[in-house]
PDB file of N, CA and C in Angstrom:
ATOM      1  N   ASN A   1      56.801 107.474 118.063  1.00 94.00           N
ATOM      2  CA  ASN A   1      56.061 107.163 116.843  1.00 94.00           C
ATOM      3  C   ASN A   1      54.613 106.879 117.213  1.00 94.00           C
ATOM      4  N   LEU A   2      53.710 107.543 116.506  1.00 94.00           N
ATOM      5  CA  LEU A   2      52.289 107.384 116.786  1.00 94.00           C
ATOM      6  C   LEU A   2      51.654 106.545 115.674  1.00 94.00           C
ATOM      7  N   PRO A   3      50.670 105.723 116.032  1.00 95.00           N
ATOM      8  CA  PRO A   3      50.115 104.774 115.068  1.00 95.00           C
ATOM      9  C   PRO A   3      49.090 105.370 114.102  1.00 95.00           C
ATOM     10  N   LYS A   4      48.826 104.611 113.086  1.00 96.00           N
ATOM     11  CA  LYS A   4      47.807 104.958 112.092  1.00 96.00           C
ATOM     12  C   LYS A   4      46.432 105.084 112.742  1.00 96.00           C
ATOM     13  N   SER A   5      46.174 104.307 113.777  1.00 97.00           N
ATOM     14  CA  SER A   5      44.857 104.233 114.410  1.00 97.00           C
ATOM     15  C   SER A   5      44.558 105.380 115.393  1.00 97.00           C
ATOM     16  N   LEU A   6      45.528 106.226 115.707  1.00 95.00           N
ATOM     17  CA  LEU A   6      45.314 107.306 116.669  1.00 95.00           C
ATOM     18  C   LEU A   6      44.240 108.264 116.170  1.00 95.00           C
ATOM     19  N   GLU A   7      43.217 108.514 117.019  1.00 96.00           N
ATOM     20  CA  GLU A   7      42.119 109.389 116.630  1.00 96.00           C
ATOM     21  C   GLU A   7      42.116 110.730 117.349  1.00 96.00           C
ATOM     22  N   TYR A   8      42.644 110.777 118.580  1.00 94.00           N
ATOM     23  CA  TYR A   8      42.610 112.030 119.327  1.00 94.00           C
ATOM     24  C   TYR A   8      43.835 112.126 120.239  1.00 94.00           C
ATOM     25  N   VAL A   9      44.409 113.321 120.315  1.00 92.00           N
ATOM     26  CA  VAL A   9      45.558 113.584 121.180  1.00 92.00           C
ATOM     27  C   VAL A   9      45.117 114.546 122.278  1.00 92.00           C
ATOM     28  N   GLU A  10      45.194 114.102 123.521  1.00 89.00           N
ATOM     29  CA  GLU A  10      44.890 114.961 124.671  1.00 89.00           C
ATOM     30  C   GLU A  10      45.968 116.039 124.798  1.00 89.00           C
ATOM     31  N   GLU A  11      45.603 117.211 125.256  1.00 79.00           N
ATOM     32  CA  GLU A  11      46.560 118.310 125.413  1.00 79.00           C
ATOM     33  C   GLU A  11      47.712 117.938 126.348  1.00 79.00           C
ATOM     34  N   SER A  12      47.447 117.128 127.345  1.00 85.00           N
ATOM     35  CA  SER A  12      48.460 116.806 128.341  1.00 85.00           C
ATOM     36  C   SER A  12      49.372 115.643 127.932  1.00 85.00           C
ATOM     37  N   LEU A  13      49.129 115.020 126.800  1.00 89.00           N
ATOM     38  CA  LEU A  13      49.881 113.842 126.395  1.00 89.00           C
ATOM     39  C   LEU A  13      51.393 114.060 126.368  1.00 89.00           C
ATOM     40  N   PHE A  14      51.846 115.203 125.913  1.00 90.00           N
ATOM     41  CA  PHE A  14      53.269 115.453 125.727  1.00 90.00           C
ATOM     42  C   PHE A  14      53.897 116.321 126.821  1.00 90.00           C
ATOM     43  N   LEU A  15      53.134 116.715 127.840  1.00 89.00           N
ATOM     44  CA  LEU A  15      53.617 117.668 128.840  1.00 89.00           C
ATOM     45  C   LEU A  15      54.833 117.217 129.632  1.00 89.00           C
ATOM     46  N   ASN A  16      54.945 115.977 129.958  1.00 88.00           N
ATOM     47  CA  ASN A  16      56.061 115.506 130.784  1.00 88.00           C
ATOM     48  C   ASN A  16      57.143 114.779 129.990  1.00 88.00           C
ATOM     49  N   LEU A  17      57.137 114.947 128.691  1.00 92.00           N
ATOM     50  CA  LEU A  17      58.128 114.299 127.834  1.00 92.00           C
ATOM     51  C   LEU A  17      59.241 115.296 127.515  1.00 92.00           C
ATOM     52  N   LYS A  18      60.015 115.615 128.528  1.00 92.00           N
ATOM     53  CA  LYS A  18      61.021 116.677 128.439  1.00 92.00           C
ATOM     54  C   LYS A  18      62.188 116.363 127.502  1.00 92.00           C
ATOM     55  N   ASN A  19      62.366 115.116 127.109  1.00 94.00           N
ATOM     56  CA  ASN A  19      63.451 114.742 126.200  1.00 94.00           C
ATOM     57  C   ASN A  19      62.961 114.412 124.787  1.00 94.00           C
ATOM     58  N   LEU A  20      61.702 114.698 124.537  1.00 94.00           N
ATOM     59  CA  LEU A  20      61.106 114.409 123.235  1.00 94.00           C
ATOM     60  C   LEU A  20      61.631 115.389 122.184  1.00 94.00           C
ATOM     61  N   LYS A  21      62.282 114.863 121.153  1.00 95.00           N
ATOM     62  CA  LYS A  21      62.873 115.704 120.109  1.00 95.00           C
ATOM     63  C   LYS A  21      62.021 115.770 118.850  1.00 95.00           C
ATOM     64  N   GLU A  22      61.235 114.749 118.605  1.00 96.00           N
ATOM     65  CA  GLU A  22      60.380 114.766 117.429  1.00 96.00           C
ATOM     66  C   GLU A  22      59.197 113.833 117.618  1.00 96.00           C
ATOM     67  N   ILE A  23      58.146 114.135 116.890  1.00 96.00           N
ATOM     68  CA  ILE A  23      56.943 113.308 116.901  1.00 96.00           C
ATOM     69  C   ILE A  23      56.737 112.818 115.477  1.00 96.00           C
ATOM     70  N   ASN A  24      56.585 111.534 115.335  1.00 97.00           N
ATOM     71  CA  ASN A  24      56.317 110.945 114.032  1.00 97.00           C
ATOM     72  C   ASN A  24      54.993 110.217 114.105  1.00 97.00           C
ATOM     73  N   ILE A  25      54.214 110.354 113.064  1.00 96.00           N
ATOM     74  CA  ILE A  25      52.931 109.653 113.015  1.00 96.00           C
ATOM     75  C   ILE A  25      52.836 108.902 111.701  1.00 96.00           C
ATOM     76  N   HIS A  26      52.186 107.789 111.745  1.00 97.00           N
ATOM     77  CA  HIS A  26      52.029 106.974 110.542  1.00 97.00           C
ATOM     78  C   HIS A  26      51.432 107.835 109.426  1.00 97.00           C
ATOM     79  N   PRO A  27      51.977 107.790 108.227  1.00 95.00           N
ATOM     80  CA  PRO A  27      51.500 108.648 107.138  1.00 95.00           C
ATOM     81  C   PRO A  27      50.048 108.415 106.726  1.00 95.00           C
ATOM     82  N   ASP A  28      49.485 107.256 107.066  1.00 97.00           N
ATOM     83  CA  ASP A  28      48.095 106.973 106.714  1.00 97.00           C
ATOM     84  C   ASP A  28      47.101 107.332 107.817  1.00 97.00           C
ATOM     85  N   ASN A  29      47.573 107.993 108.885  1.00 97.00           N
ATOM     86  CA  ASN A  29      46.666 108.423 109.941  1.00 97.00           C
ATOM     87  C   ASN A  29      45.659 109.406 109.348  1.00 97.00           C
ATOM     88  N   LEU A  30      44.401 109.276 109.722  1.00 98.00           N
ATOM     89  CA  LEU A  30      43.335 110.112 109.157  1.00 98.00           C
ATOM     90  C   LEU A  30      43.181 111.463 109.851  1.00 98.00           C
ATOM     91  N   TYR A  31      43.790 111.647 111.026  1.00 97.00           N
ATOM     92  CA  TYR A  31      43.530 112.832 111.838  1.00 97.00           C
ATOM     93  C   TYR A  31      44.737 113.742 112.051  1.00 97.00           C
ATOM     94  N   TYR A  32      45.938 113.186 111.947  1.00 97.00           N
ATOM     95  CA  TYR A  32      47.151 113.948 112.265  1.00 97.00           C
ATOM     96  C   TYR A  32      48.237 113.716 111.230  1.00 97.00           C
ATOM     97  N   GLN A  33      49.183 114.656 111.188  1.00 97.00           N
ATOM     98  CA  GLN A  33      50.381 114.509 110.377  1.00 97.00           C
ATOM     99  C   GLN A  33      51.551 115.139 111.117  1.00 97.00           C
ATOM    100  N   SER A  34      52.720 114.672 110.799  1.00 96.00           N
ATOM    101  CA  SER A  34      53.938 115.188 111.406  1.00 96.00           C
ATOM    102  C   SER A  34      54.843 115.715 110.294  1.00 96.00           C
ATOM    103  N   ILE A  35      55.314 116.933 110.485  1.00 95.00           N
ATOM    104  CA  ILE A  35      56.246 117.528 109.530  1.00 95.00           C
ATOM    105  C   ILE A  35      57.436 118.053 110.325  1.00 95.00           C
ATOM    106  N   ASN A  36      58.626 117.576 109.980  1.00 95.00           N
ATOM    107  CA  ASN A  36      59.859 117.942 110.692  1.00 95.00           C
ATOM    108  C   ASN A  36      59.739 117.717 112.196  1.00 95.00           C
ATOM    109  N   GLY A  37      59.024 116.666 112.590  1.00 96.00           N
ATOM    110  CA  GLY A  37      58.908 116.306 113.993  1.00 96.00           C
ATOM    111  C   GLY A  37      57.860 117.069 114.776  1.00 96.00           C
ATOM    112  N   VAL A  38      57.120 117.960 114.128  1.00 96.00           N
ATOM    113  CA  VAL A  38      56.065 118.753 114.776  1.00 96.00           C
ATOM    114  C   VAL A  38      54.725 118.142 114.399  1.00 96.00           C
ATOM    115  N   LEU A  39      53.812 118.051 115.370  1.00 96.00           N
ATOM    116  CA  LEU A  39      52.520 117.402 115.144  1.00 96.00           C
ATOM    117  C   LEU A  39      51.448 118.429 114.792  1.00 96.00           C
ATOM    118  N   TYR A  40      50.747 118.159 113.683  1.00 96.00           N
ATOM    119  CA  TYR A  40      49.670 119.017 113.176  1.00 96.00           C
ATOM    120  C   TYR A  40      48.413 118.179 112.948  1.00 96.00           C
ATOM    121  N   SER A  41      47.282 118.872 112.806  1.00 97.00           N
ATOM    122  CA  SER A  41      46.080 118.188 112.352  1.00 97.00           C
ATOM    123  C   SER A  41      46.285 117.769 110.898  1.00 97.00           C
ATOM    124  N   LYS A  42      45.543 116.799 110.456  1.00 96.00           N
ATOM    125  CA  LYS A  42      45.707 116.268 109.101  1.00 96.00           C
ATOM    126  C   LYS A  42      45.454 117.341 108.040  1.00 96.00           C
ATOM    127  N   ASP A  43      44.499 118.244 108.309  1.00 96.00           N
ATOM    128  CA  ASP A  43      44.193 119.313 107.346  1.00 96.00           C
ATOM    129  C   ASP A  43      45.178 120.480 107.437  1.00 96.00           C
ATOM    130  N   PHE A  44      46.143 120.364 108.352  1.00 94.00           N
ATOM    131  CA  PHE A  44      47.208 121.355 108.510  1.00 94.00           C
ATOM    132  C   PHE A  44      46.700 122.720 108.986  1.00 94.00           C
ATOM    133  N   LYS A  45      45.541 122.728 109.654  1.00 95.00           N
ATOM    134  CA  LYS A  45      44.966 123.978 110.165  1.00 95.00           C
ATOM    135  C   LYS A  45      45.304 124.209 111.639  1.00 95.00           C
ATOM    136  N   GLU A  46      45.740 123.153 112.332  1.00 96.00           N
ATOM    137  CA  GLU A  46      46.005 123.255 113.770  1.00 96.00           C
ATOM    138  C   GLU A  46      47.384 122.692 114.112  1.00 96.00           C
ATOM    139  N   LEU A  47      48.140 123.456 114.888  1.00 96.00           N
ATOM    140  CA  LEU A  47      49.403 122.965 115.424  1.00 96.00           C
ATOM    141  C   LEU A  47      49.071 122.305 116.758  1.00 96.00           C
ATOM    142  N   ILE A  48      49.365 121.024 116.869  1.00 96.00           N
ATOM    143  CA  ILE A  48      49.026 120.272 118.072  1.00 96.00           C
ATOM    144  C   ILE A  48      50.109 120.418 119.128  1.00 96.00           C
ATOM    145  N   THR A  49      51.352 120.097 118.777  1.00 95.00           N
ATOM    146  CA  THR A  49      52.448 120.236 119.732  1.00 95.00           C
ATOM    147  C   THR A  49      53.796 120.332 119.036  1.00 95.00           C
ATOM    148  N   TYR A  50      54.655 121.088 119.666  1.00 95.00           N
ATOM    149  CA  TYR A  50      56.041 121.251 119.244  1.00 95.00           C
ATOM    150  C   TYR A  50      56.884 120.569 120.323  1.00 95.00           C
ATOM    151  N   PRO A  51      57.637 119.537 119.993  1.00 95.00           N
ATOM    152  CA  PRO A  51      58.359 118.750 121.001  1.00 95.00           C
ATOM    153  C   PRO A  51      59.264 119.604 121.904  1.00 95.00           C
ATOM    154  N   GLN A  52      59.246 119.298 123.178  1.00 94.00           N
ATOM    155  CA  GLN A  52      59.981 120.079 124.178  1.00 94.00           C
ATOM    156  C   GLN A  52      61.479 120.109 123.943  1.00 94.00           C
ATOM    157  N   ALA A  53      62.065 119.032 123.484  1.00 95.00           N
ATOM    158  CA  ALA A  53      63.520 118.979 123.318  1.00 95.00           C
ATOM    159  C   ALA A  53      63.957 119.143 121.857  1.00 95.00           C
ATOM    160  N   LYS A  54      63.040 119.533 120.986  1.00 95.00           N
ATOM    161  CA  LYS A  54      63.427 119.798 119.584  1.00 95.00           C
ATOM    162  C   LYS A  54      64.434 120.927 119.617  1.00 95.00           C
ATOM    163  N   ASP A  55      65.598 120.710 119.040  1.00 94.00           N
ATOM    164  CA  ASP A  55      66.705 121.643 119.264  1.00 94.00           C
ATOM    165  C   ASP A  55      66.840 122.760 118.232  1.00 94.00           C
ATOM    166  N   ASP A  56      65.776 123.058 117.520  1.00 95.00           N
ATOM    167  CA  ASP A  56      65.783 124.233 116.643  1.00 95.00           C
ATOM    168  C   ASP A  56      65.599 125.479 117.510  1.00 95.00           C
ATOM    169  N   ASN A  57      66.242 126.577 117.142  1.00 95.00           N
ATOM    170  CA  ASN A  57      66.061 127.801 117.935  1.00 95.00           C
ATOM    171  C   ASN A  57      65.057 128.751 117.297  1.00 95.00           C
ATOM    172  N   GLU A  58      64.526 128.363 116.135  1.00 95.00           N
ATOM    173  CA  GLU A  58      63.566 129.209 115.426  1.00 95.00           C
ATOM    174  C   GLU A  58      62.496 128.330 114.793  1.00 95.00           C
ATOM    175  N   PHE A  59      61.262 128.821 114.820  1.00 95.00           N
ATOM    176  CA  PHE A  59      60.153 128.111 114.189  1.00 95.00           C
ATOM    177  C   PHE A  59      59.364 129.097 113.353  1.00 95.00           C
ATOM    178  N   ILE A  60      59.169 128.761 112.083  1.00 94.00           N
ATOM    179  CA  ILE A  60      58.359 129.593 111.193  1.00 94.00           C
ATOM    180  C   ILE A  60      57.019 128.894 111.008  1.00 94.00           C
ATOM    181  N   PHE A  61      55.958 129.592 111.407  1.00 89.00           N
ATOM    182  CA  PHE A  61      54.631 129.013 111.281  1.00 89.00           C
ATOM    183  C   PHE A  61      54.259 128.836 109.823  1.00 89.00           C
ATOM    184  N   PRO A  62      53.735 127.668 109.484  1.00 88.00           N
ATOM    185  CA  PRO A  62      53.184 127.491 108.146  1.00 88.00           C
ATOM    186  C   PRO A  62      51.999 128.450 107.972  1.00 88.00           C
ATOM    187  N   LYS A  63      51.831 128.983 106.794  1.00 87.00           N
ATOM    188  CA  LYS A  63      50.811 130.016 106.576  1.00 87.00           C
ATOM    189  C   LYS A  63      49.384 129.523 106.748  1.00 87.00           C
ATOM    190  N   ASP A  64      49.137 128.227 106.638  1.00 88.00           N
ATOM    191  CA  ASP A  64      47.776 127.704 106.718  1.00 88.00           C
ATOM    192  C   ASP A  64      47.272 127.464 108.137  1.00 88.00           C
ATOM    193  N   ILE A  65      48.124 127.558 109.126  1.00 92.00           N
ATOM    194  CA  ILE A  65      47.724 127.297 110.512  1.00 92.00           C
ATOM    195  C   ILE A  65      46.714 128.341 110.979  1.00 92.00           C
ATOM    196  N   LEU A  66      45.586 127.853 111.509  1.00 93.00           N
ATOM    197  CA  LEU A  66      44.543 128.742 112.022  1.00 93.00           C
ATOM    198  C   LEU A  66      44.409 128.663 113.535  1.00 93.00           C
ATOM    199  N   GLU A  67      44.905 127.573 114.120  1.00 95.00           N
ATOM    200  CA  GLU A  67      44.732 127.351 115.555  1.00 95.00           C
ATOM    201  C   GLU A  67      45.989 126.716 116.131  1.00 95.00           C
ATOM    202  N   ILE A  68      46.297 127.107 117.356  1.00 93.00           N
ATOM    203  CA  ILE A  68      47.436 126.547 118.083  1.00 93.00           C
ATOM    204  C   ILE A  68      46.894 126.011 119.398  1.00 93.00           C
ATOM    205  N   ARG A  69      47.135 124.763 119.682  1.00 94.00           N
ATOM    206  CA  ARG A  69      46.689 124.207 120.969  1.00 94.00           C
ATOM    207  C   ARG A  69      47.342 124.979 122.109  1.00 94.00           C
ATOM    208  N   ALA A  70      46.618 125.137 123.193  1.00 91.00           N
ATOM    209  CA  ALA A  70      47.049 125.960 124.320  1.00 91.00           C
ATOM    210  C   ALA A  70      48.425 125.587 124.858  1.00 91.00           C
ATOM    211  N   LYS A  71      48.759 124.326 124.874  1.00 91.00           N
ATOM    212  CA  LYS A  71      50.030 123.887 125.452  1.00 91.00           C
ATOM    213  C   LYS A  71      51.012 123.408 124.388  1.00 91.00           C
ATOM    214  N   ALA A  72      50.840 123.869 123.167  1.00 93.00           N
ATOM    215  CA  ALA A  72      51.656 123.406 122.046  1.00 93.00           C
ATOM    216  C   ALA A  72      53.149 123.670 122.254  1.00 93.00           C
ATOM    217  N   PHE A  73      53.500 124.761 122.925  1.00 92.00           N
ATOM    218  CA  PHE A  73      54.910 125.106 123.132  1.00 92.00           C
ATOM    219  C   PHE A  73      55.315 125.022 124.608  1.00 92.00           C
ATOM    220  N   CYS A  74      54.537 124.351 125.412  1.00 90.00           N
ATOM    221  CA  CYS A  74      54.785 124.255 126.844  1.00 90.00           C
ATOM    222  C   CYS A  74      56.131 123.580 127.141  1.00 90.00           C
ATOM    223  N   HIS A  75      56.916 124.190 128.011  1.00 89.00           N
ATOM    224  CA  HIS A  75      58.209 123.668 128.470  1.00 89.00           C
ATOM    225  C   HIS A  75      59.237 123.510 127.358  1.00 89.00           C
ATOM    226  N   GLN A  76      59.113 124.245 126.287  1.00 88.00           N
ATOM    227  CA  GLN A  76      60.045 124.138 125.173  1.00 88.00           C
ATOM    228  C   GLN A  76      61.418 124.622 125.621  1.00 88.00           C
ATOM    229  N   LYS A  77      62.456 123.853 125.373  1.00 84.00           N
ATOM    230  CA  LYS A  77      63.801 124.134 125.886  1.00 84.00           C
ATOM    231  C   LYS A  77      64.628 125.069 125.014  1.00 84.00           C
ATOM    232  N   TYR A  78      64.580 124.910 123.701  1.00 92.00           N
ATOM    233  CA  TYR A  78      65.550 125.572 122.829  1.00 92.00           C
ATOM    234  C   TYR A  78      64.997 126.693 121.963  1.00 92.00           C
ATOM    235  N   LEU A  79      63.719 126.718 121.757  1.00 92.00           N
ATOM    236  CA  LEU A  79      63.114 127.679 120.852  1.00 92.00           C
ATOM    237  C   LEU A  79      63.250 129.104 121.382  1.00 92.00           C
ATOM    238  N   LYS A  80      63.834 129.971 120.575  1.00 93.00           N
ATOM    239  CA  LYS A  80      64.053 131.368 120.964  1.00 93.00           C
ATOM    240  C   LYS A  80      63.195 132.337 120.150  1.00 93.00           C
ATOM    241  N   LYS A  81      62.783 131.907 118.949  1.00 94.00           N
ATOM    242  CA  LYS A  81      62.071 132.808 118.057  1.00 94.00           C
ATOM    243  C   LYS A  81      60.960 132.053 117.323  1.00 94.00           C
ATOM    244  N   ILE A  82      59.772 132.678 117.290  1.00 92.00           N
ATOM    245  CA  ILE A  82      58.640 132.158 116.535  1.00 92.00           C
ATOM    246  C   ILE A  82      58.272 133.231 115.511  1.00 92.00           C
ATOM    247  N   ILE A  83      58.182 132.833 114.251  1.00 92.00           N
ATOM    248  CA  ILE A  83      57.909 133.789 113.177  1.00 92.00           C
ATOM    249  C   ILE A  83      56.559 133.459 112.558  1.00 92.00           C
ATOM    250  N   LEU A  84      55.695 134.472 112.507  1.00 86.00           N
ATOM    251  CA  LEU A  84      54.391 134.333 111.852  1.00 86.00           C
ATOM    252  C   LEU A  84      54.445 135.119 110.553  1.00 86.00           C
ATOM    253  N   LYS A  85      54.145 134.465 109.455  1.00 78.00           N
ATOM    254  CA  LYS A  85      54.091 135.134 108.152  1.00 78.00           C
ATOM    255  C   LYS A  85      52.643 135.263 107.748  1.00 78.00           C
ATOM    256  N   ILE A  86      52.207 136.480 107.555  1.00 74.00           N
ATOM    257  CA  ILE A  86      50.803 136.731 107.206  1.00 74.00           C
ATOM    258  C   ILE A  86      50.704 137.133 105.762  1.00 74.00           C
TER     259      ILE A  86
END
């Protein structure tokens, strides 16, 4: 669980959290939001990270995403399919 006061997430923050199944952030955070355990920017334009141990085998990108952090899917265990809808 991430606090309301969090202002910036480093790319390496989640790299060694191999058992992380979901990320939750306080709903009043000004910079980030979490939907179904996935961390996004507050404006929903950037996917920050997809938890390594999230046990879904498919992920459908929300249509508003414009940017994906370089290590957003690093070490992902279960994801087999990523779907982009244009």
